[in-house]
Amino acid sequence: MTRYFTDKLAKYIVFISGFTSFIILLLIALFIFREGLPAFSEIGVFDFIFGGVWRPGIDQYGILAMIVGSIAVTIVSMIMAVPLGIACAILLAEVAPSKIRSILRPAVELLVGIPSVVYGLVGLVLLVPLISNIGGSGFSILTASIVLMVMVLPTIISISEDSIRAVPSSYREGALALGATKWQTIKGVVLPAAKSGIGAGIVLGMGRAIGETMAMIMVIGNSIAFPRFTFRCRAYTDRQHSTGNKLCYRHPRERALCYRCRALYFYITVKQRSYYLP
Amino acid sequence: MTIYNFNGQTCRGGKIKVNNLNFYYGSFQALRNINLDIPGCAITAIIGPSGCGKSSFLRLLNRMNDLIYGSRIEGTIELDGKNIFDKTVDVVDLRKNVGMVFQKPNPFPISIFDNIAFGPKQHGKKNKMELEEIVENSLKQAALWDEVKDKLGQSALALSGGQQQRLCIARVLSVEPEVILMDEPCSALDPMATLKIEDLMRTLAKNYTIIIVTHNMQQAARVSDTTAFFMMEPDRAGSLVEYGSTSEIFTNPKDKRTEDYITGRFG
């Protein structure tokens, strides 16, 4: 009797715990969308998302510049991070002897633990002056992308490495026994077998790239203008409104707008996470 | 070079000669003083109790043990007169010449066509027509063509275990080896699938030298031309106890240990 009781109890505890997190998520979503909705009805979705001018003083609320900035930074950083990350994962999983791996792997994992402010600071102090040699102020998409690349690398590397390791060794043996070289084996069999895991790593990395705020604000210039590759621009992320920028909360409508921005970001994040979930 | 097989027909399969072979994993000796002449275009079965070094021996023949850190080899294995451990031998070429079928079917997680085309592609064949021909021929040789010809684009993992194993054999055939090594190829298969593989082996033995490691003594007796019986010595190093034609080993073994093993007194 008691055994069944414990069994049931365990089941309910697991259920309640699981649902709690789901309900919290639901409440957050409800709150954000409810607070953001008034602004939608006042300005309209189209003007809001595709409006190029953000000037609350004269009632211009277009966030296109910020969206474009965010997307540009994400794309450029992913272009740099994906090949590097996969190459590093291959090195760690297939090529490096265990001694080198035991040094590299913790180093990569350490990168995850560094607060984004530190990345921002390093970018600000080292990268911005360097890029300003090319032209412009140095606060730019390029700078932000390089910083972001370093930040998303560990995610891509560790998830890709795990999925490469998870490829059964029988695949490798099969390929080698056919007279394939090591690289042919990796390229022709191991990577295709690990591609779903590598894809998940890239998507997760992208999630971090789109959502990153602090480091971005520090190196991208924080001006509301359409981005240029090596010139001043601004990436839009939701937290800018609460932490990085004084725009918010001055005026009820601005506040509503902030929530709406957040709603947008929330939507993007949920969409993105649901992509790689089974 | 023309080599004749048991039946006096010409044969393209390679002959293997093993001389004073010792093999170590670190300080542990896995094989001791193996001397063996394996005929071309015949099936040679290697039998023996678990842990006697059968698989280690088989994996030496295409140098798969190169992958194992700390392994060491003494002695020579000659394939058609050339020592495969010689520094001038390219291990990639050797493995192309000496194919291997594993215990568990291991098709790659790609389409049936790509599985077969993988080997030839790695060896520089890019022409699509040529690849298609190779795929068809290999599958026909492996008696799988009729079952899969309409679904070459499907994942190889969707096939049954027996079909997967025949696919793996077809994959080996696609690179035109001389020797095919089989490491307990039927141990994961049901009796019907096993029978099909055994029939296939008999057919292939006309053109290829086949060496099969098996735990199944009936299988060794059914399919092989010659049989080698391996056993552990007291220090657990594997050694060759008896080698001869299969009928002789199974009906008139010279060594007491062989007799005990094949009559099921141990092992």
XYZ file of C-alpha atoms in Angstrom:
545
model
C 0.000 0.000 0.000
C 2.660 2.503 1.039
C 4.687 1.634 -1.999
C 1.857 2.713 -4.246
C 1.351 5.799 -2.125
C 5.003 6.821 -2.591
C 4.675 6.103 -6.256
C 1.665 8.387 -6.586
C 3.204 11.065 -4.412
C 6.330 11.105 -6.536
C 4.202 11.366 -9.641
C 2.274 14.369 -8.332
C 5.384 16.139 -7.112
C 6.985 15.759 -10.504
C 3.804 16.906 -12.205
C 3.394 19.980 -10.023
C 7.037 20.974 -10.358
C 6.915 20.552 -14.101
C 3.730 22.528 -14.480
C 4.915 25.333 -12.223
C 7.620 26.338 -14.636
C 5.177 26.115 -17.498
C 2.615 28.276 -15.694
C 5.226 30.876 -14.804
C 6.195 31.051 -18.461
C 2.549 31.380 -19.405
C 2.008 34.199 -16.911
C 5.039 36.080 -18.188
C 3.761 35.746 -21.715
C 0.274 36.925 -20.729
C 1.636 39.897 -18.826
C 3.923 41.037 -21.593
C 1.304 40.743 -24.300
C -1.381 42.417 -22.203
C 0.864 45.371 -21.351
C 2.055 45.674 -24.921
C -1.299 45.426 -26.608
C -2.456 49.052 -26.133
C 0.518 50.331 -28.066
C -0.250 47.957 -30.881
C -3.706 49.387 -31.273
C -2.436 52.971 -31.169
C 0.431 52.790 -33.626
C -0.308 49.630 -35.524
C 1.893 46.609 -36.001
C 3.156 47.632 -39.407
C 4.337 51.109 -38.444
C 5.882 49.747 -35.323
C 7.936 46.994 -36.895
C 8.690 48.630 -40.224
C 8.917 52.217 -39.059
C 12.411 53.540 -39.523
C 12.331 56.392 -37.018
C 12.373 56.085 -33.262
C 11.676 59.515 -31.841
C 9.252 59.312 -28.944
C 9.265 63.105 -28.602
C 7.415 63.497 -31.891
C 5.424 60.286 -31.633
C 7.571 58.211 -33.954
C 7.889 54.676 -32.769
C 9.558 52.548 -35.434
C 11.886 49.810 -34.284
C 13.098 48.701 -37.712
C 16.575 50.111 -37.170
C 16.963 48.104 -34.024
C 15.601 44.947 -35.578
C 17.915 45.290 -38.542
C 20.820 45.887 -36.189
C 20.028 42.814 -34.158
C 19.610 40.616 -37.195
C 22.762 41.929 -38.856
C 24.861 41.343 -35.757
C 23.418 37.873 -35.336
C 24.029 36.907 -38.950
C 27.569 38.245 -39.108
C 28.527 36.673 -35.804
C 27.039 33.326 -36.816
C 28.907 33.428 -40.127
C 32.096 33.709 -38.117
C 31.163 31.421 -35.243
C 29.659 28.414 -37.049
C 32.716 27.308 -39.070
C 35.053 28.045 -36.169
C 32.829 26.263 -33.696
C 32.363 23.157 -35.806
C 36.064 22.992 -36.582
C 36.876 23.273 -32.900
C 34.306 20.601 -32.053
C 35.886 18.266 -34.620
C 39.291 18.939 -33.136
C 38.080 18.180 -29.616
C 36.038 15.119 -30.498
C 38.040 13.452 -33.251
C 41.529 14.793 -33.715
C 43.103 16.094 -30.530
C 44.930 13.671 -28.250
C 43.423 13.493 -24.785
C 46.138 15.694 -23.280
C 45.352 18.627 -25.543
C 41.664 18.008 -25.088
C 41.968 18.139 -21.316
C 43.331 21.664 -21.651
C 41.084 22.913 -24.461
C 37.760 21.645 -23.230
C 37.791 23.396 -19.824
C 39.036 26.548 -21.524
C 36.059 26.509 -23.863
C 33.672 25.792 -21.008
C 35.150 28.640 -19.008
C 34.093 31.044 -21.748
C 30.449 30.346 -20.874
C 30.891 31.496 -17.302
C 32.299 34.922 -18.079
C 29.663 37.641 -17.542
C 28.697 39.480 -20.674
C 29.780 42.797 -19.189
C 33.323 41.513 -19.225
C 33.043 40.638 -22.893
C 31.629 44.075 -23.516
C 34.453 45.727 -21.653
C 37.132 43.772 -23.470
C 35.422 44.638 -26.737
C 35.231 48.278 -25.755
C 38.821 48.584 -24.654
C 40.518 46.349 -27.228
C 38.321 45.903 -30.263
C 36.688 49.302 -30.663
C 39.992 51.189 -31.095
C 41.238 48.452 -33.415
C 38.189 48.611 -35.670
C 38.191 52.396 -35.669
C 41.440 52.129 -37.620
C 39.423 50.732 -40.503
C 37.045 53.633 -40.364
C 34.308 55.139 -38.295
C 34.182 55.267 -34.557
C 34.790 51.594 -34.001
C 31.358 51.090 -32.481
C 29.921 48.913 -35.185
C 28.294 45.728 -36.355
C 31.697 44.231 -36.975
C 32.852 44.915 -33.427
C 29.640 43.611 -31.934
C 29.735 40.530 -34.146
C 33.265 39.647 -33.106
C 32.374 39.964 -29.432
C 29.221 37.965 -29.990
C 31.126 35.310 -31.886
C 33.343 34.683 -28.877
C 30.263 34.520 -26.685
C 28.369 31.961 -28.771
C 31.393 29.798 -29.602
C 31.323 27.737 -26.407
C 27.659 26.857 -26.908
C 28.237 25.720 -30.470
C 31.454 23.917 -29.616
C 30.274 21.959 -26.622
C 26.952 20.862 -28.102
C 28.543 19.961 -31.437
C 31.324 18.083 -29.687
C 28.856 16.077 -27.641
C 26.870 15.132 -30.706
C 30.014 14.170 -32.619
C 31.086 12.000 -29.697
C 27.659 10.397 -29.648
C 28.173 9.064 -33.188
C 28.662 5.300 -32.746
C 32.259 4.227 -33.307
C 30.929 1.487 -35.585
C 30.279 4.189 -38.218
C 33.885 5.313 -38.044
C 35.182 1.748 -38.198
C 32.915 1.007 -41.133
C 34.233 3.969 -43.066
C 37.873 3.356 -42.181
C 37.525 -0.311 -43.131
C 36.417 0.827 -46.593
C 39.708 2.599 -47.002
C 38.489 6.082 -46.196
C 41.004 8.456 -44.655
C 40.310 10.062 -41.317
C 39.101 13.301 -42.870
C 36.918 11.445 -45.384
C 35.427 9.533 -42.478
C 34.694 12.706 -40.535
C 33.293 14.552 -43.533
C 31.376 11.690 -45.113
C 30.024 9.804 -42.123
C 30.596 11.431 -38.735
C 29.375 14.941 -39.539
C 26.244 13.795 -41.413
C 25.432 11.497 -38.491
C 25.901 14.339 -36.013
C 24.192 17.020 -38.050
C 21.024 17.277 -35.983
C 23.038 17.829 -32.819
C 25.280 20.351 -34.535
C 22.160 22.119 -35.810
C 20.811 22.298 -32.265
C 24.098 23.795 -31.132
C 23.923 26.452 -33.841
C 20.309 27.327 -33.004
C 21.090 27.578 -29.301
C 24.083 29.756 -30.080
C 21.877 31.924 -32.245
C 19.455 32.232 -29.345
C 22.230 33.638 -27.256
C 23.320 35.926 -30.070
C 19.872 37.451 -30.594
C 19.199 37.841 -26.901
C 22.532 39.279 -25.854
C 22.305 42.882 -24.617
C 24.942 44.128 -22.260
C 28.028 43.422 -24.287
C 26.276 44.647 -27.411
C 25.329 48.003 -26.008
C 28.907 48.572 -24.964
C 30.462 47.955 -28.342
C 27.809 48.822 -30.883
C 27.357 52.512 -30.200
C 23.870 52.628 -28.741
C 22.524 55.083 -31.255
C 19.206 54.579 -32.923
C 20.147 54.556 -36.562
C 20.304 52.099 -39.381
C 23.433 50.040 -39.046
C 26.557 50.282 -41.124
C 29.079 47.561 -41.158
C 31.966 49.345 -39.515
C 30.136 52.432 -38.367
C 27.866 53.368 -35.567
C 24.632 51.525 -35.229
C 22.484 49.955 -32.634
C 21.236 46.506 -31.972
C 17.838 46.186 -30.522
C 17.148 43.808 -27.725
C 14.457 44.013 -25.142
C 16.600 44.451 -22.113
C 18.003 47.639 -23.459
C 14.793 49.233 -22.433
C 15.048 48.227 -18.843
C 18.762 48.215 -18.210
C 20.638 49.839 -20.998
C 18.554 52.797 -21.941
C 16.692 55.547 -20.184
C 13.932 55.670 -22.782
C 11.582 53.484 -20.857
C 8.998 54.251 -18.282
C 8.867 57.994 -18.805
C 5.522 57.977 -20.480
C 2.694 55.424 -20.303
C 2.811 54.880 -24.009
C 6.511 54.355 -24.016
C 6.109 51.865 -21.309
C 3.508 50.029 -23.341
C 5.900 50.118 -26.236
C 8.624 48.585 -24.171
C 6.356 45.750 -23.300
C 5.485 45.331 -26.882
C 9.118 45.135 -27.828
C 9.425 42.514 -25.219
C 6.449 40.679 -26.634
C 8.221 40.596 -29.966
C 11.410 39.326 -28.440
C 9.511 36.781 -26.414
C 7.833 35.536 -29.550
C 11.135 35.226 -31.376
C 12.672 33.325 -28.494
C 9.780 30.925 -28.116
C 9.710 30.316 -31.852
C 13.367 29.669 -31.892
C 13.448 27.306 -28.942
C 10.512 25.350 -30.281
C 12.458 24.819 -33.493
C 14.946 22.416 -32.085
C 12.722 20.817 -29.470
C 11.314 17.486 -30.629
C 49.549 -13.349 -61.289
C 47.143 -16.211 -61.605
C 46.101 -17.911 -58.449
C 44.059 -21.066 -58.429
C 41.459 -21.782 -55.838
C 40.428 -25.066 -54.316
C 38.452 -26.066 -57.375
C 41.229 -25.188 -59.761
C 39.494 -22.091 -61.082
C 41.320 -18.832 -61.520
C 40.905 -16.539 -58.582
C 41.385 -12.848 -57.947
C 41.179 -13.205 -54.158
C 44.353 -12.622 -52.192
C 46.389 -15.232 -50.386
C 47.503 -14.471 -46.873
C 50.563 -15.814 -45.102
C 51.073 -15.129 -41.425
C 54.579 -15.586 -40.015
C 55.504 -15.697 -36.319
C 52.908 -13.117 -35.408
C 52.854 -11.711 -31.891
C 50.456 -8.984 -30.869
C 50.348 -6.946 -27.681
C 47.944 -4.501 -26.110
C 50.403 -2.574 -23.954
C 52.103 -5.189 -21.816
C 49.374 -7.791 -22.365
C 50.141 -10.310 -25.074
C 46.955 -11.011 -27.024
C 48.381 -13.321 -29.688
C 51.426 -15.591 -29.548
C 53.407 -16.980 -32.408
C 50.712 -17.393 -35.034
C 51.697 -19.098 -38.297
C 48.967 -19.521 -40.863
C 48.569 -19.933 -44.631
C 45.199 -18.765 -45.825
C 44.255 -19.934 -49.333
C 42.815 -17.565 -51.925
C 39.188 -17.813 -53.003
C 38.141 -19.960 -50.106
C 36.389 -19.440 -46.829
C 38.544 -19.772 -43.769
C 36.758 -19.961 -40.432
C 38.407 -18.934 -37.207
C 36.835 -20.540 -34.187
C 37.670 -20.625 -30.517
C 36.398 -19.634 -27.086
C 35.734 -16.005 -26.150
C 38.803 -13.918 -25.521
C 41.170 -16.152 -27.453
C 42.167 -13.380 -29.824
C 40.096 -14.325 -32.877
C 38.815 -10.805 -33.431
C 42.179 -9.253 -32.621
C 43.723 -11.471 -35.258
C 41.092 -10.590 -37.826
C 41.517 -6.885 -37.167
C 45.250 -7.203 -37.737
C 44.620 -8.356 -41.295
C 43.378 -4.917 -42.370
C 45.291 -3.088 -39.663
C 42.205 -1.866 -37.848
C 44.196 -2.333 -34.650
C 46.357 0.598 -35.735
C 43.636 2.687 -34.135
C 44.284 1.208 -30.708
C 46.691 3.211 -28.636
C 49.587 1.198 -27.238
C 49.192 -1.872 -29.453
C 52.320 -3.521 -30.805
C 52.956 -6.069 -33.524
C 55.823 -8.503 -34.132
C 56.133 -10.794 -37.126
C 54.646 -10.367 -40.578
C 51.414 -10.825 -42.442
C 51.890 -11.159 -46.180
C 49.108 -10.388 -48.605
C 50.070 -11.786 -52.014
C 53.680 -11.841 -50.891
C 53.871 -8.323 -49.505
C 54.118 -7.596 -45.781
C 51.172 -5.394 -44.839
C 53.084 -3.856 -41.929
C 55.815 -2.651 -44.278
C 56.379 1.094 -44.129
C 55.738 1.430 -47.864
C 52.219 0.022 -47.535
C 49.515 2.674 -47.481
C 47.017 1.601 -44.863
C 44.176 3.213 -46.801
C 44.972 1.106 -49.872
C 45.298 -1.970 -47.712
C 41.848 -1.474 -46.211
C 40.391 -0.950 -49.649
C 41.904 -4.311 -50.603
C 40.920 -6.060 -47.409
C 37.319 -5.219 -46.613
C 35.612 -5.867 -43.338
C 32.088 -6.798 -42.257
C 31.368 -6.210 -38.599
C 29.479 -8.117 -35.951
C 26.687 -5.601 -35.733
C 25.425 -4.315 -39.085
C 26.722 -0.758 -39.302
C 25.160 0.979 -42.298
C 25.804 4.711 -42.287
C 22.772 6.880 -41.462
C 22.435 7.958 -45.091
C 20.564 6.548 -48.071
C 21.091 3.029 -49.380
C 22.633 4.414 -52.559
C 25.019 6.693 -50.672
C 26.056 3.853 -48.407
C 27.299 1.818 -51.349
C 28.659 4.810 -53.231
C 30.596 6.043 -50.200
C 33.647 3.827 -50.717
C 34.071 4.374 -54.476
C 33.570 8.125 -53.979
C 36.367 8.265 -51.419
C 38.598 6.543 -53.938
C 37.976 9.163 -56.550
C 35.003 7.901 -58.557
C 32.726 10.884 -59.120
C 30.928 9.978 -62.336
C 27.260 9.443 -61.555
C 26.696 6.779 -64.221
C 29.713 4.861 -63.016
C 28.565 5.082 -59.410
C 25.093 3.887 -60.330
C 26.621 0.904 -62.057
C 28.821 0.097 -59.084
C 25.868 0.375 -56.698
C 23.750 -1.922 -58.832
C 26.505 -4.490 -59.268
C 27.446 -4.494 -55.613
C 23.845 -4.902 -54.499
C 23.322 -7.698 -57.019
C 26.425 -9.489 -55.821
C 25.184 -9.160 -52.249
C 21.766 -10.555 -53.298
C 20.035 -7.416 -52.099
C 19.251 -5.669 -55.387
C 15.754 -7.082 -55.876
C 14.725 -6.084 -52.378
C 15.952 -2.490 -52.472
C 16.070 -1.438 -56.131
C 12.936 0.682 -55.741
C 14.058 2.450 -52.583
C 17.699 3.315 -53.116
C 17.032 6.831 -51.847
C 15.653 5.656 -48.522
C 17.631 5.570 -45.308
C 19.648 2.409 -44.888
C 18.623 2.288 -41.240
C 15.064 1.404 -42.282
C 16.196 -2.005 -43.570
C 15.924 -5.187 -41.487
C 18.982 -6.506 -39.675
C 19.715 -9.142 -42.296
C 19.265 -6.661 -45.122
C 21.533 -4.209 -43.334
C 24.240 -6.831 -43.047
C 23.964 -7.656 -46.750
C 24.113 -3.931 -47.435
C 27.350 -3.801 -45.455
C 28.675 -6.679 -47.552
C 27.628 -4.844 -50.714
C 29.399 -1.769 -49.397
C 32.587 -3.756 -48.981
C 32.208 -5.234 -52.488
C 31.833 -1.751 -53.985
C 35.549 -1.048 -53.570
C 36.500 -4.394 -55.153
C 38.601 -5.914 -52.397
C 40.566 -9.145 -52.678
C 39.853 -10.271 -49.171
C 36.720 -9.902 -47.064
C 37.006 -10.207 -43.304
C 33.864 -11.034 -41.381
C 33.711 -10.643 -37.635
C 30.797 -12.795 -36.468
C 28.617 -11.401 -39.250
C 25.539 -13.404 -38.267
C 25.576 -13.179 -34.507
C 22.970 -10.402 -34.494
C 20.733 -12.089 -37.096
C 17.909 -14.607 -37.039
C 18.352 -18.084 -38.622
C 16.742 -17.160 -41.960
C 18.891 -14.070 -42.393
C 21.908 -16.117 -41.315
C 21.159 -18.684 -43.994
C 21.004 -15.968 -46.649
C 24.359 -14.553 -45.584
C 25.901 -18.011 -45.617
C 24.607 -18.670 -49.136
C 25.999 -15.328 -50.142
C 29.378 -16.174 -48.662
C 29.531 -19.393 -50.671
C 28.814 -17.449 -53.848
C 31.344 -14.756 -53.048
C 34.046 -17.289 -52.234
C 34.379 -17.930 -55.973
C 35.964 -14.521 -56.382
C 37.022 -13.393 -52.962
C 39.068 -14.717 -50.100
C 36.815 -14.757 -47.072
C 37.931 -15.056 -43.492
C 35.181 -15.390 -40.942
C 35.359 -15.317 -37.178
C 32.466 -17.219 -35.668
C 31.253 -18.554 -32.361
C 28.862 -20.799 -34.162
C 30.603 -24.086 -34.876
C 27.805 -25.359 -37.085
C 28.273 -22.259 -39.181
C 32.009 -22.890 -39.479
C 31.305 -26.484 -40.468
C 28.641 -25.452 -42.992
C 30.381 -22.692 -44.889
C 34.129 -22.883 -44.525
C 36.779 -24.683 -46.527
C 39.480 -24.436 -43.910
C 39.209 -23.889 -40.183
C 41.638 -22.485 -37.654
C 41.101 -23.206 -33.985
C 42.467 -20.579 -31.565
C 42.753 -20.953 -27.831
C 44.098 -19.090 -24.860
C 47.288 -20.175 -23.196
C 47.519 -20.064 -19.385
C 48.679 -16.422 -19.510
C 45.593 -15.631 -21.659
C 47.578 -15.012 -24.832
C 45.773 -16.468 -27.838
C 47.512 -19.034 -29.971
C 46.717 -21.240 -32.920
C 46.014 -24.789 -31.806
C 45.102 -26.483 -35.025
C 44.606 -25.514 -38.631
C 43.437 -27.637 -41.539
C 40.608 -28.367 -43.888
C 37.233 -27.962 -42.228
C 36.183 -31.580 -42.740
C 39.353 -32.773 -41.062
C 39.085 -30.424 -38.110
C 35.491 -31.390 -37.479
C 35.704 -35.127 -38.100
C 39.233 -35.992 -37.172
C 40.865 -33.341 -34.987
C 44.471 -34.028 -34.118
C 44.608 -32.015 -30.931
C 42.694 -33.053 -27.827
C 41.717 -29.429 -27.118
C 40.186 -29.050 -30.561
C 38.181 -32.190 -30.047
C 36.984 -31.035 -26.642
C 35.940 -27.695 -28.060
C 34.067 -28.898 -31.123
C 32.281 -31.599 -29.187
C 31.110 -28.914 -26.783
C 33.011 -30.011 -23.700
C 34.004 -26.390 -23.018
C 33.745 -22.954 -24.597
